[in-house]
Short mmCIF file of C-alpha atoms and ligand atoms in Angstrom, two decimals:
data_model
loop_
_atom_site.label_atom_id
_atom_site.label_comp_id
_atom_site.label_asym_id
_atom_site.label_seq_id
_atom_site.Cartn_x
_atom_site.Cartn_y
_atom_site.Cartn_z
CA GLU A 210 4.35 30.79 24.07
CA ASN A 211 1.03 31.68 22.46
CA ARG A 212 -0.39 28.18 22.05
CA PRO A 213 -3.74 27.86 23.83
CA THR A 214 -4.12 25.17 26.50
CA ILE A 215 -7.40 23.29 26.41
CA GLU A 216 -8.91 20.57 28.61
CA ARG A 217 -10.57 17.42 27.35
CA ASP A 218 -11.44 13.96 28.68
CA VAL A 219 -9.31 12.31 25.99
CA VAL A 220 -6.59 13.55 23.67
CA VAL A 221 -6.20 11.48 20.50
CA ILE A 222 -2.86 11.69 18.71
CA GLY A 223 -3.16 10.88 15.00
CA ALA A 224 -6.20 11.35 12.71
CA GLY A 225 -5.85 8.15 10.69
CA PRO A 226 -8.78 5.70 10.69
CA ALA A 227 -7.80 4.36 14.15
CA GLY A 228 -7.59 7.76 15.86
CA MET A 229 -10.72 9.05 14.14
CA MET A 230 -12.70 5.98 15.18
CA ALA A 231 -11.52 6.33 18.80
CA ALA A 232 -12.49 10.01 18.89
CA TYR A 233 -15.80 9.42 17.06
CA THR A 234 -16.78 6.63 19.48
CA LEU A 235 -15.78 8.61 22.58
CA LYS A 236 -17.59 11.77 21.50
CA LYS A 237 -20.75 9.80 20.68
CA ALA A 238 -20.56 8.42 24.23
CA GLY A 239 -20.50 11.95 25.62
CA LYS A 240 -16.79 12.40 26.29
CA SER A 241 -14.92 15.51 25.25
CA VAL A 242 -12.05 14.88 22.85
CA ALA A 243 -9.34 16.67 20.89
CA VAL A 244 -7.62 15.00 17.93
CA LEU A 245 -4.12 16.27 17.19
CA GLU A 246 -2.94 15.47 13.67
CA ALA A 247 0.51 16.20 12.28
CA ARG A 248 -0.59 16.52 8.66
CA PRO A 249 -2.81 19.23 7.20
CA ARG A 250 -5.46 16.54 6.53
CA VAL A 251 -7.13 13.57 8.21
CA GLY A 252 -6.96 9.98 6.96
CA GLY A 253 -3.31 9.04 7.49
CA ARG A 254 -2.43 6.23 5.12
CA THR A 255 -5.80 6.59 3.37
CA TRP A 256 -5.68 9.51 0.96
CA ASN A 257 -7.88 10.55 -1.95
CA GLY A 258 -5.73 12.04 -4.69
CA LYS A 259 -5.80 13.34 -8.23
CA VAL A 260 -3.40 13.00 -11.12
CA GLN A 261 -3.46 15.29 -14.17
CA ASP A 262 -3.12 14.22 -17.79
CA ALA A 263 -1.39 16.33 -20.47
CA SER A 264 -4.62 18.23 -21.18
CA GLY A 265 -4.91 19.23 -17.53
CA LYS A 266 -7.82 16.91 -16.84
CA GLU A 267 -7.78 15.42 -13.34
CA HIS A 268 -8.20 11.71 -12.64
CA PHE A 269 -9.19 10.41 -9.21
CA ILE A 270 -6.79 7.97 -7.52
CA GLU A 271 -6.36 6.50 -4.05
CA ILE A 272 -2.80 7.14 -2.92
CA GLY A 273 -3.14 4.89 0.13
CA GLY A 274 -5.41 2.09 1.38
CA GLN A 275 -8.56 1.39 -0.62
CA TRP A 276 -9.84 -2.21 -0.69
CA ILE A 277 -12.28 -3.88 1.70
CA SER A 278 -12.72 -7.66 1.98
CA PRO A 279 -15.99 -9.38 3.04
CA ASP A 280 -14.60 -10.40 6.48
CA GLN A 281 -13.79 -6.77 7.33
CA THR A 282 -17.22 -6.42 8.85
CA ARG A 283 -16.51 -3.59 11.29
CA LEU A 284 -15.37 -1.35 8.45
CA ILE A 285 -18.26 -2.46 6.23
CA ASP A 286 -20.77 -1.51 8.96
CA LEU A 287 -19.08 1.83 9.60
CA VAL A 288 -19.08 2.69 5.89
CA GLU A 289 -22.81 2.16 5.90
CA GLU A 290 -23.33 4.06 9.16
CA LEU A 291 -21.47 7.04 7.67
CA GLY A 292 -23.74 7.04 4.62
CA LEU A 293 -21.03 5.90 2.22
CA THR A 294 -21.38 3.23 -0.47
CA THR A 295 -19.02 0.70 -2.04
CA PHE A 296 -18.44 -0.77 -5.48
CA SER A 297 -16.76 -3.98 -6.67
CA ARG A 298 -13.41 -4.26 -8.38
CA TYR A 299 -13.74 -5.14 -12.07
CA ARG A 300 -12.94 -8.83 -12.52
CA GLU A 301 -14.66 -10.04 -15.71
CA GLY A 302 -12.55 -12.01 -18.16
CA GLN A 303 -9.23 -13.83 -18.09
CA ASN A 304 -6.38 -13.24 -15.63
CA VAL A 305 -2.75 -13.24 -16.74
CA TYR A 306 0.16 -15.18 -15.28
CA VAL A 307 3.73 -14.35 -16.29
CA ALA A 308 5.92 -17.41 -15.64
CA PRO A 309 9.55 -17.26 -14.42
CA ASP A 310 10.74 -17.78 -18.02
CA GLY A 311 8.81 -14.66 -19.08
CA THR A 312 6.08 -16.50 -20.97
CA ARG A 313 2.57 -15.09 -20.62
CA HIS A 314 -0.46 -17.30 -19.89
CA THR A 315 -4.12 -16.42 -19.49
CA TYR A 316 -6.31 -18.32 -17.06
CA SER A 317 -9.52 -18.11 -15.09
CA GLY A 318 -10.43 -19.43 -11.66
CA ASP A 319 -8.04 -19.32 -8.72
CA GLN A 320 -5.45 -21.88 -9.93
CA LEU A 321 -2.35 -20.35 -11.51
CA PRO A 322 -1.47 -21.99 -14.86
CA VAL A 323 1.66 -23.70 -13.58
CA SER A 324 2.93 -27.27 -14.04
CA ASP A 325 1.14 -30.06 -12.14
CA THR A 326 4.08 -30.50 -9.76
CA THR A 327 4.21 -26.78 -8.96
CA ALA A 328 0.43 -26.70 -8.55
CA THR A 329 0.66 -29.58 -6.07
CA GLU A 330 3.44 -27.80 -4.17
CA ILE A 331 1.45 -24.55 -4.05
CA ASP A 332 -1.59 -26.41 -2.69
CA LYS A 333 0.57 -28.15 -0.11
CA LEU A 334 2.02 -24.84 1.14
CA ILE A 335 -1.41 -23.21 1.20
CA ASP A 336 -2.82 -26.13 3.23
CA LEU A 337 0.10 -25.98 5.61
CA LEU A 338 -0.37 -22.24 6.19
CA ASN A 339 -4.12 -22.68 6.61
CA THR A 340 -3.47 -25.34 9.26
CA LYS A 341 -1.05 -23.10 11.14
CA VAL A 342 -3.66 -20.33 11.06
CA THR A 343 -6.16 -22.58 12.84
CA GLU A 344 -3.60 -23.10 15.62
CA MET A 345 -3.22 -19.35 16.21
CA ASP A 346 -5.38 -17.11 18.39
CA VAL A 347 -5.04 -13.95 16.35
CA THR A 348 -5.39 -11.77 19.47
CA GLN A 349 -2.28 -13.39 20.94
CA PRO A 350 -0.02 -14.93 18.29
CA TRP A 351 2.80 -15.07 20.85
CA ALA A 352 0.79 -17.61 22.88
CA MET A 353 0.81 -20.22 20.10
CA PRO A 354 2.56 -23.39 21.40
CA ASP A 355 5.43 -23.19 18.89
CA ALA A 356 5.44 -19.37 18.71
CA ALA A 357 9.09 -18.91 19.68
CA GLN A 358 10.19 -21.59 17.21
CA LEU A 359 8.13 -20.14 14.34
CA ASP A 360 9.40 -16.67 15.22
CA ALA A 361 13.03 -17.83 15.02
CA ILE A 362 12.86 -18.85 11.37
CA SER A 363 12.37 -16.51 8.42
CA PHE A 364 9.32 -17.03 6.23
CA ARG A 365 11.63 -17.72 3.28
CA ASP A 366 13.52 -20.47 5.13
CA TRP A 367 10.31 -21.91 6.53
CA LEU A 368 8.88 -22.21 2.99
CA LYS A 369 12.14 -23.79 1.84
CA GLN A 370 11.87 -26.34 4.65
CA HIS A 371 8.56 -27.44 3.22
CA SER A 372 9.20 -27.24 -0.53
CA ASP A 373 12.06 -27.17 -3.00
CA ASP A 374 9.94 -25.83 -5.86
CA GLN A 375 11.09 -22.20 -6.29
CA GLU A 376 8.15 -21.25 -8.51
CA ALA A 377 5.74 -22.53 -5.86
CA ILE A 378 7.62 -20.69 -3.11
CA ASP A 379 7.70 -17.42 -5.10
CA ASN A 380 3.99 -17.56 -5.83
CA VAL A 381 3.02 -18.38 -2.24
CA SER A 382 5.45 -15.81 -0.92
CA ILE A 383 3.87 -12.94 -2.91
CA TYR A 384 0.69 -12.94 -0.83
CA ILE A 385 2.51 -12.28 2.41
CA ALA A 386 5.97 -10.88 1.63
CA SER A 387 5.78 -8.47 -1.31
CA GLY A 388 1.97 -8.38 -1.29
CA MET A 389 1.28 -7.63 2.38
CA LEU A 390 4.19 -7.06 4.76
CA THR A 391 6.14 -5.55 1.83
CA LYS A 392 9.43 -6.82 3.19
CA PRO A 393 11.68 -9.52 1.73
CA ALA A 394 10.66 -12.95 3.04
CA HIS A 395 14.04 -13.42 4.77
CA THR A 396 13.47 -10.41 7.07
CA PHE A 397 10.38 -11.52 8.99
CA SER A 398 9.40 -14.72 10.69
CA ALA A 399 7.04 -17.55 9.86
CA LEU A 400 5.04 -16.50 12.97
CA GLN A 401 4.60 -12.98 11.56
CA ALA A 402 3.49 -14.52 8.24
CA ILE A 403 0.94 -16.73 9.98
CA LEU A 404 -0.41 -13.69 11.86
CA MET A 405 -0.87 -11.90 8.53
CA ALA A 406 -2.90 -14.83 7.21
CA ALA A 407 -4.80 -15.38 10.48
CA SER A 408 -5.83 -11.73 10.63
CA ALA A 409 -7.57 -12.20 7.27
CA GLY A 410 -9.28 -15.41 8.42
CA SER A 411 -7.10 -17.84 6.47
CA PHE A 412 -4.20 -17.94 4.07
CA SER A 413 -6.62 -18.95 1.30
CA ASN A 414 -8.38 -15.61 1.78
CA LEU A 415 -5.12 -13.74 1.10
CA VAL A 416 -4.49 -15.76 -2.04
CA ASP A 417 -8.00 -15.10 -3.35
CA GLU A 418 -7.89 -11.61 -4.89
CA ASP A 419 -11.65 -11.68 -5.34
CA PHE A 420 -11.87 -11.89 -1.55
CA ILE A 421 -9.10 -9.67 -0.25
CA LEU A 422 -9.45 -7.00 -2.97
CA ASP A 423 -13.20 -7.06 -3.15
CA LYS A 424 -14.71 -3.58 -2.78
CA ARG A 425 -13.83 0.09 -2.72
CA VAL A 426 -15.58 3.08 -1.17
CA VAL A 427 -17.24 5.39 -3.71
CA GLY A 428 -15.33 8.65 -3.37
CA GLY A 429 -12.32 6.93 -1.83
CA MET A 430 -11.37 5.30 1.48
CA GLN A 431 -10.23 8.59 2.99
CA SER A 432 -13.94 9.54 3.00
CA VAL A 433 -14.37 7.27 6.04
CA SER A 434 -12.06 9.55 8.06
CA LEU A 435 -13.44 12.70 6.42
CA LYS A 436 -16.98 11.77 7.46
CA MET A 437 -15.92 11.19 11.06
CA ALA A 438 -14.05 14.52 10.92
CA GLU A 439 -17.33 16.22 9.97
CA TYR A 440 -18.91 14.84 13.14
CA LEU A 441 -15.91 15.88 15.24
CA GLY A 442 -15.83 19.40 13.78
CA ASP A 443 -13.56 21.78 15.70
CA ASP A 444 -12.26 18.95 17.87
CA VAL A 445 -9.78 18.00 15.10
CA TYR A 446 -6.59 20.07 15.05
CA LEU A 447 -4.66 19.72 11.78
CA SER A 448 -0.99 20.58 11.23
CA SER A 449 -0.51 19.86 14.92
CA PRO A 450 2.22 17.26 15.36
CA VAL A 451 2.57 16.18 18.98
CA ARG A 452 6.16 16.70 20.12
CA GLN A 453 5.86 15.89 23.81
CA LEU A 454 3.53 13.82 25.95
CA ASP A 455 3.59 14.13 29.74
CA TRP A 456 1.87 11.06 31.05
CA ALA A 457 2.57 10.74 34.75
CA THR A 458 3.21 13.17 37.52
CA THR A 459 6.13 11.15 38.88
CA ASP A 460 9.29 13.20 39.15
CA PRO A 461 11.20 12.41 35.97
CA GLU A 462 14.49 13.74 37.32
CA THR A 463 15.75 10.68 39.10
CA ALA A 464 16.48 7.23 37.78
CA ASP A 465 14.63 5.80 40.76
CA ALA A 466 11.45 7.59 39.78
CA LEU A 467 11.70 6.25 36.23
CA ASN A 468 12.18 2.69 37.39
CA ASN A 469 9.20 3.02 39.70
CA VAL A 470 7.02 4.17 36.83
CA ALA A 471 8.13 1.22 34.75
CA ALA A 472 7.52 -1.19 37.63
CA ASP A 473 4.14 0.35 38.44
CA VAL A 474 3.04 0.03 34.84
CA ARG A 475 4.20 -3.57 34.72
CA ASN A 476 2.35 -4.32 37.91
CA GLY A 477 -0.76 -2.58 36.67
CA VAL A 478 -0.66 -0.05 39.53
CA VAL A 479 -0.72 3.02 37.33
CA ASP A 480 -3.38 1.57 35.10
CA ASP A 481 -5.66 0.62 38.00
CA GLY A 482 -5.27 3.86 39.90
CA ALA A 483 -7.16 7.10 39.49
CA PRO A 484 -6.90 8.39 35.92
CA ALA A 485 -3.56 10.13 35.67
CA GLU A 486 -3.44 13.42 33.84
CA VAL A 487 -1.74 13.61 30.47
CA THR A 488 -0.56 16.70 28.65
CA ALA A 489 0.07 16.61 24.91
CA TYR A 490 2.14 19.45 23.45
CA SER A 491 1.47 19.98 19.74
CA ASP A 492 2.64 22.81 17.49
CA THR A 493 -0.69 24.63 17.68
CA VAL A 494 -2.35 23.64 20.95
CA ILE A 495 -1.62 22.03 24.32
CA VAL A 496 -4.20 19.51 25.52
CA GLN A 497 -4.63 18.43 29.13
CA ALA A 498 -6.67 15.26 29.39
CA LYS A 499 -7.44 12.28 31.59
CA THR A 500 -6.18 9.80 29.01
CA ALA A 501 -4.40 9.77 25.66
CA VAL A 502 -4.87 7.56 22.61
CA LEU A 503 -1.65 7.19 20.67
CA ALA A 504 -2.99 6.38 17.20
CA VAL A 505 0.21 6.69 15.17
CA PRO A 506 2.08 3.85 13.49
CA PRO A 507 4.52 2.16 15.92
CA ASN A 508 7.57 3.17 13.88
CA LEU A 509 6.76 6.78 14.82
CA TYR A 510 6.28 6.31 18.58
CA HIS A 511 9.82 7.51 19.18
CA ARG A 512 9.16 10.86 17.44
CA ILE A 513 7.39 11.97 20.61
CA GLN A 514 9.27 12.83 23.76
CA TYR A 515 7.61 11.14 26.73
CA VAL A 516 7.89 12.68 30.17
CA PRO A 517 8.78 10.57 31.97
CA PRO A 518 10.29 8.25 29.35
CA LEU A 519 8.30 5.14 28.50
CA PRO A 520 9.10 2.02 30.52
CA ARG A 521 12.28 0.19 29.58
CA GLU A 522 10.53 -2.76 27.92
CA GLN A 523 8.57 -0.52 25.59
CA MET A 524 11.60 1.53 24.63
CA VAL A 525 13.27 -1.76 23.69
CA ALA A 526 10.27 -3.29 21.93
CA HIS A 527 9.56 -0.24 19.78
CA GLN A 528 13.00 -0.50 18.20
CA HIS A 529 12.08 -3.85 16.65
CA ILE A 530 9.07 -2.64 14.67
CA SER A 531 9.51 -1.15 11.20
CA MET A 532 7.56 -0.15 8.11
CA GLY A 533 7.54 -2.15 4.93
CA LEU A 534 8.23 -0.43 1.61
CA VAL A 535 6.01 -0.49 -1.46
CA ILE A 536 5.27 1.80 -4.39
CA LYS A 537 1.63 1.87 -5.43
CA VAL A 538 1.52 2.56 -9.19
CA HIS A 539 -1.45 4.16 -10.94
CA ALA A 540 -1.56 4.27 -14.74
CA VAL A 541 -4.61 5.90 -16.35
CA TYR A 542 -5.47 5.05 -19.99
CA GLU A 543 -7.78 6.50 -22.64
CA THR A 544 -9.89 3.35 -22.27
CA PRO A 545 -9.70 0.16 -20.20
CA PHE A 546 -8.13 -1.51 -23.26
CA TRP A 547 -7.57 -4.85 -21.50
CA ARG A 548 -11.33 -5.33 -21.11
CA ASP A 549 -11.75 -5.22 -24.90
CA LYS A 550 -9.28 -8.10 -25.12
CA GLY A 551 -11.31 -10.17 -22.68
CA LEU A 552 -8.85 -9.57 -19.83
CA SER A 553 -9.79 -8.70 -16.26
CA GLY A 554 -6.67 -6.60 -15.75
CA THR A 555 -5.56 -8.96 -12.97
CA GLY A 556 -2.05 -10.32 -13.40
CA PHE A 557 0.41 -12.22 -11.22
CA GLY A 558 4.09 -13.05 -11.61
CA GLY A 559 5.92 -14.28 -8.50
CA GLY A 560 9.52 -13.07 -8.38
CA ARG A 561 9.02 -10.25 -10.93
CA MET A 562 9.50 -6.54 -10.20
CA VAL A 563 5.76 -6.00 -10.62
CA GLN A 564 4.22 -9.13 -9.10
CA GLU A 565 0.59 -8.05 -9.20
CA VAL A 566 -1.58 -5.77 -11.31
CA TYR A 567 -5.33 -5.05 -11.15
CA ASP A 568 -8.05 -3.01 -12.83
CA ASN A 569 -8.52 0.03 -10.61
CA THR A 570 -10.95 1.94 -12.79
CA ASN A 571 -13.17 4.25 -10.82
CA TYR A 572 -16.78 3.86 -9.98
CA GLY A 573 -19.31 3.83 -12.69
CA PRO A 574 -18.13 1.05 -13.63
CA ASN A 575 -15.41 2.83 -15.63
CA LEU A 576 -16.02 6.44 -14.69
CA VAL A 577 -13.49 8.80 -13.24
CA ASP A 578 -15.98 9.75 -10.58
CA ASP A 579 -19.68 9.52 -10.11
CA HIS A 580 -20.19 13.05 -11.45
CA ASP A 581 -18.68 12.31 -14.83
CA ALA A 582 -20.91 9.71 -16.42
CA GLU A 583 -19.36 10.08 -19.86
CA ASN A 584 -15.81 9.44 -18.83
CA PRO A 585 -14.34 6.54 -20.79
CA HIS A 586 -11.00 6.10 -19.02
CA GLY A 587 -9.52 2.99 -17.44
CA THR A 588 -7.02 2.76 -14.59
CA LEU A 589 -4.51 0.06 -13.65
CA VAL A 590 -2.95 -0.31 -10.23
CA SER A 591 0.17 -2.32 -9.47
CA PHE A 592 2.69 -2.62 -6.67
CA ILE A 593 6.48 -2.67 -6.45
CA SER A 594 7.77 -3.95 -3.13
CA ASP A 595 10.85 -3.86 -0.94
CA VAL A 596 14.17 -4.25 -2.82
CA HIS A 597 12.48 -3.61 -6.17
CA ALA A 598 11.08 -0.34 -4.80
CA GLU A 599 14.57 0.73 -3.77
CA THR A 600 15.90 -0.11 -7.23
CA MET A 601 13.15 1.94 -8.84
CA TRP A 602 13.60 4.99 -6.61
CA ALA A 603 17.32 4.96 -7.45
CA LEU A 604 16.57 5.44 -11.18
CA PRO A 605 15.98 8.75 -12.99
CA ALA A 606 12.22 9.41 -13.20
CA LYS A 607 11.95 8.81 -16.94
CA GLU A 608 13.73 5.46 -16.87
CA ARG A 609 11.77 4.43 -13.79
CA LYS A 610 8.49 5.08 -15.60
CA GLN A 611 9.63 3.18 -18.71
CA ARG A 612 10.72 0.17 -16.66
CA ILE A 613 7.43 0.05 -14.76
CA LEU A 614 5.29 0.44 -17.88
CA ALA A 615 7.26 -2.33 -19.61
CA GLU A 616 6.25 -4.60 -16.71
CA LEU A 617 2.59 -3.68 -17.14
CA ALA A 618 2.93 -4.37 -20.86
CA ALA A 619 4.32 -7.84 -20.10
CA TYR A 620 0.98 -8.62 -18.47
CA LEU A 621 -1.56 -6.73 -20.56
CA GLY A 622 0.03 -5.83 -23.89
CA ASP A 623 1.87 -2.88 -25.46
CA GLU A 624 -1.09 -0.52 -25.02
CA ALA A 625 0.06 -0.37 -21.39
CA LEU A 626 3.13 1.60 -22.52
CA GLU A 627 1.03 4.69 -23.31
CA PRO A 628 -0.85 5.91 -20.24
CA ILE A 629 -2.35 9.40 -20.29
CA ALA A 630 -1.51 9.85 -16.60
CA PHE A 631 0.91 8.09 -14.26
CA PHE A 632 1.38 8.36 -10.50
CA LEU A 633 3.62 6.67 -7.95
CA SER A 634 2.57 6.72 -4.27
CA ASP A 635 5.60 7.54 -2.18
CA MET A 636 4.53 6.99 1.43
CA ALA A 637 8.14 6.28 2.39
CA ALA A 638 8.96 9.94 1.77
CA GLU A 639 6.09 11.06 4.01
CA GLU A 640 7.44 12.40 7.30
CA TRP A 641 4.45 11.05 9.25
CA THR A 642 4.35 7.55 7.74
CA ARG A 643 7.82 6.58 6.41
CA GLY A 644 6.89 3.46 4.46
CA ALA A 645 3.95 1.32 3.35
CA TYR A 646 1.69 -0.45 3.87
CA ALA A 647 2.29 -0.95 7.56
CA THR A 648 4.71 -2.03 10.28
CA SER A 649 5.79 -5.48 11.41
CA TYR A 650 8.37 -6.93 13.81
CA ASP A 651 11.81 -8.03 12.81
CA LEU A 652 12.74 -11.70 13.11
CA GLY A 653 11.91 -12.93 16.62
CA GLY A 654 10.22 -9.69 17.70
CA LEU A 655 6.58 -10.73 17.68
CA SER A 656 7.00 -13.55 20.19
CA ARG A 657 9.21 -11.43 22.48
CA TRP A 658 7.33 -8.12 22.53
CA GLY A 659 3.98 -8.59 20.83
CA HIS A 660 2.23 -9.00 24.19
CA LEU A 661 3.15 -5.40 25.07
CA GLN A 662 1.71 -3.71 22.00
CA ASN A 663 -1.88 -3.25 23.18
CA ARG A 664 -1.12 -2.80 26.88
CA PRO A 665 -1.72 0.78 28.02
CA THR A 666 1.21 2.64 29.56
CA GLY A 667 -0.40 4.38 32.50
CA SER A 668 -2.95 6.63 30.85
CA ILE A 669 -1.63 6.17 27.29
CA TYR A 670 -3.65 3.76 25.14
CA TYR A 671 -2.36 2.47 21.80
CA ALA A 672 -4.49 2.07 18.64
CA CYS A 673 -3.34 1.36 15.11
CA SER A 674 -3.96 -1.14 12.31
CA ASP A 675 -0.39 -2.31 12.82
CA ILE A 676 -1.12 -3.70 16.27
CA ALA A 677 -4.55 -5.10 15.35
CA ALA A 678 -5.60 -8.75 15.51
CA GLU A 679 -8.40 -9.07 12.93
CA GLY A 680 -7.70 -6.67 10.07
CA TYR A 681 -4.01 -6.40 10.94
CA GLN A 682 -2.37 -3.88 8.56
CA HIS A 683 -5.76 -2.91 7.15
CA VAL A 684 -8.24 -0.08 7.61
CA ASP A 685 -10.67 -2.54 9.22
CA GLY A 686 -8.05 -3.35 11.87
CA ALA A 687 -7.51 0.36 12.48
CA ILE A 688 -11.26 0.88 12.98
CA ARG A 689 -11.49 -2.11 15.34
CA GLN A 690 -8.53 -0.80 17.34
CA GLY A 691 -10.01 2.69 17.64
CA GLU A 692 -13.30 1.30 18.90
CA LEU A 693 -11.66 -1.18 21.27
CA VAL A 694 -9.54 1.47 22.92
CA ALA A 695 -12.49 3.87 23.16
CA GLY A 696 -14.41 1.11 24.97
CA ARG A 697 -11.56 0.56 27.43
CA ILE A 698 -11.29 4.28 28.12
CA LEU A 699 -15.05 4.61 28.67
CA GLU A 700 -14.85 1.82 31.24
CA ARG A 701 -11.94 3.50 32.95
CA LEU A 702 -13.51 6.96 33.05
CA GLN A 703 -16.75 5.60 34.46
P1 FDA B 964 -2.42 5.89 9.86
O1 FDA B 964 -0.99 5.84 9.54
O2 FDA B 964 -3.38 5.81 8.75
O3 FDA B 964 -2.74 7.22 10.69
C1 FDA B 964 -1.85 7.70 11.66
C2 FDA B 964 -1.93 9.21 11.73
O4 FDA B 964 -1.07 9.71 12.76
C3 FDA B 964 -1.46 9.90 10.44
O5 FDA B 964 -2.46 10.78 9.98
C4 FDA B 964 -0.20 10.66 10.87
O6 FDA B 964 -0.01 11.85 10.15
C5 FDA B 964 -0.47 10.91 12.32
N1 FDA B 964 0.72 11.14 13.15
C6 FDA B 964 1.89 10.47 13.17
N2 FDA B 964 2.72 10.98 14.10
C7 FDA B 964 2.06 11.99 14.71
C8 FDA B 964 2.38 12.92 15.76
N3 FDA B 964 3.54 12.87 16.41
N4 FDA B 964 1.45 13.83 16.11
C9 FDA B 964 0.24 13.89 15.49
N5 FDA B 964 -0.11 13.04 14.49
C10 FDA B 964 0.79 12.11 14.11
N6 FDA B 964 -5.52 -1.10 3.93
C11 FDA B 964 -6.66 -1.68 3.49
O7 FDA B 964 -7.51 -2.03 4.31
N7 FDA B 964 -6.87 -1.89 2.15
C12 FDA B 964 -5.95 -1.51 1.22
O8 FDA B 964 -6.19 -1.65 -0.01
C13 FDA B 964 -4.74 -0.91 1.66
N8 FDA B 964 -3.79 -0.51 0.77
C14 FDA B 964 -2.78 0.34 1.18
C15 FDA B 964 -1.97 0.98 0.22
C16 FDA B 964 -0.99 1.89 0.62
C17 FDA B 964 -0.12 2.56 -0.41
C18 FDA B 964 -0.82 2.17 2.00
C19 FDA B 964 0.23 3.15 2.48
C20 FDA B 964 -1.62 1.53 2.95
C21 FDA B 964 -2.61 0.62 2.54
N9 FDA B 964 -3.45 0.01 3.48
C22 FDA B 964 -4.56 -0.68 3.03
C23 FDA B 964 -3.22 0.14 4.93
C24 FDA B 964 -4.11 1.18 5.60
O9 FDA B 964 -4.06 2.39 4.88
C25 FDA B 964 -3.64 1.37 7.03
O10 FDA B 964 -3.71 0.12 7.68
C26 FDA B 964 -4.49 2.37 7.82
O11 FDA B 964 -4.52 3.63 7.20
C27 FDA B 964 -3.91 2.52 9.22
O12 FDA B 964 -4.68 3.43 9.97
P2 FDA B 964 -4.08 4.00 11.34
O13 FDA B 964 -5.04 5.02 11.82
O14 FDA B 964 -3.71 2.88 12.21
O15 FDA B 964 -2.68 4.71 10.92
#
């Protein structure tokens, strides 16, 4: 046993945007912190990467989260505070829609070029979702009057209740199912779908790619966490997965003791009492602290052994939260050829394997990075969700690449078949994430257990984009959560 034991006011577990923001806020307020991170880097699901072309030249890509929308004001302010800048996604020219029959249509504005009846159905569904959003308090979706009812029906069946136009359903479904929760629409509830929309302000905001996919951070979104890591310095411990968290001094040996802990937590006794000590055991260091921030995605809570075990209701609830699955595709080209054809690079096709594609050329406006002013390359990004992602991963690499590029070509032309570099983000194969973009409840879970997700367990506080209200499943939500929890801890330690 040669791990050092250190003492801090707060131990933060996880150096994603949520954990970094919690630690950054606490340290600025004068508290001592230690951040324990499993990976050899900070940033979690935000990750600046590089992909090489055949000549060995490197092209910048963002393997994880990257876009910021105008309502994500906490993140926007933080980006500025950290001295970072943003740039807009390229969106000049015509968009492309690939219809269910495979025909390709160009259009501009936010109306898909579908038949009048389908357009009317799409508008009807959008209005309906917008109305439901106004009935939801995003900080407590489970308190909505018809929460249990909306949580008992899958989003797919709910859409079918309101429309029999499959093209309309597919194109409305994209924005929440494959495009956000990255799960098939039959696996999560209408309530969960409404939360997704409500967390972005309205369903119309999710549908509007110029809103939801507005800006990127120059140098990549991971820079937000890297900047906070600079401030935290030696307080961040990398390659330090937490294996065990002791969170109460109650004797864990007897069943009685465990039940008392659970009851005390439920009754708020533990939370109101003197700050209980926590001890976090990581691979490199042991941290004794007054409180802990658990800033890992909820699907990974169970990777830590809690002593004593978490209360019964949390052990149950955590089993009903899981990650979605999506492959983020980057294809880098000699030039942004679509721009020369008057295309924006934006394409939609509800029900297809690749349902969305965008220009993801780096800052400059088409530079690989801001140091390389001469660089002429163009980058496309697209996404392959849920069952389609499984199908793709099951293929040999060469065939997988061909199938994906053929989809890009269906939107933007045959030039898409010849990228100079190609990269697939595989967050599902990452030990400390296990999916993408984020977690959500299974059918019925949000109304039953959602109210527990932000409630501290004794001296353990939870923070993650996946349990956020505003900015749910987004970096902004992670930042809000980190700050919120830091505020609660500061109050408690006062
Ligand atoms: P996050 O998962 O980022 O961080 C948790 C950290 O905890 C990780 O570093 C992990 O290694 C660590 N950890 C886990 N278990 C541990 C243990 N036992 N001990 C120590 N450390 C442990 N968002 C957005 O706003 N715009 C976008 O465009 C996108 N796009 C997007 C694309 C892709 C491919 C992905 C995967 C995700 C996005 N997102 C996004 C989502 C966004 O990246 C995500 O919401 C935030 O990164 C979540 O931040 P958190 O800090 O909550 O968790």
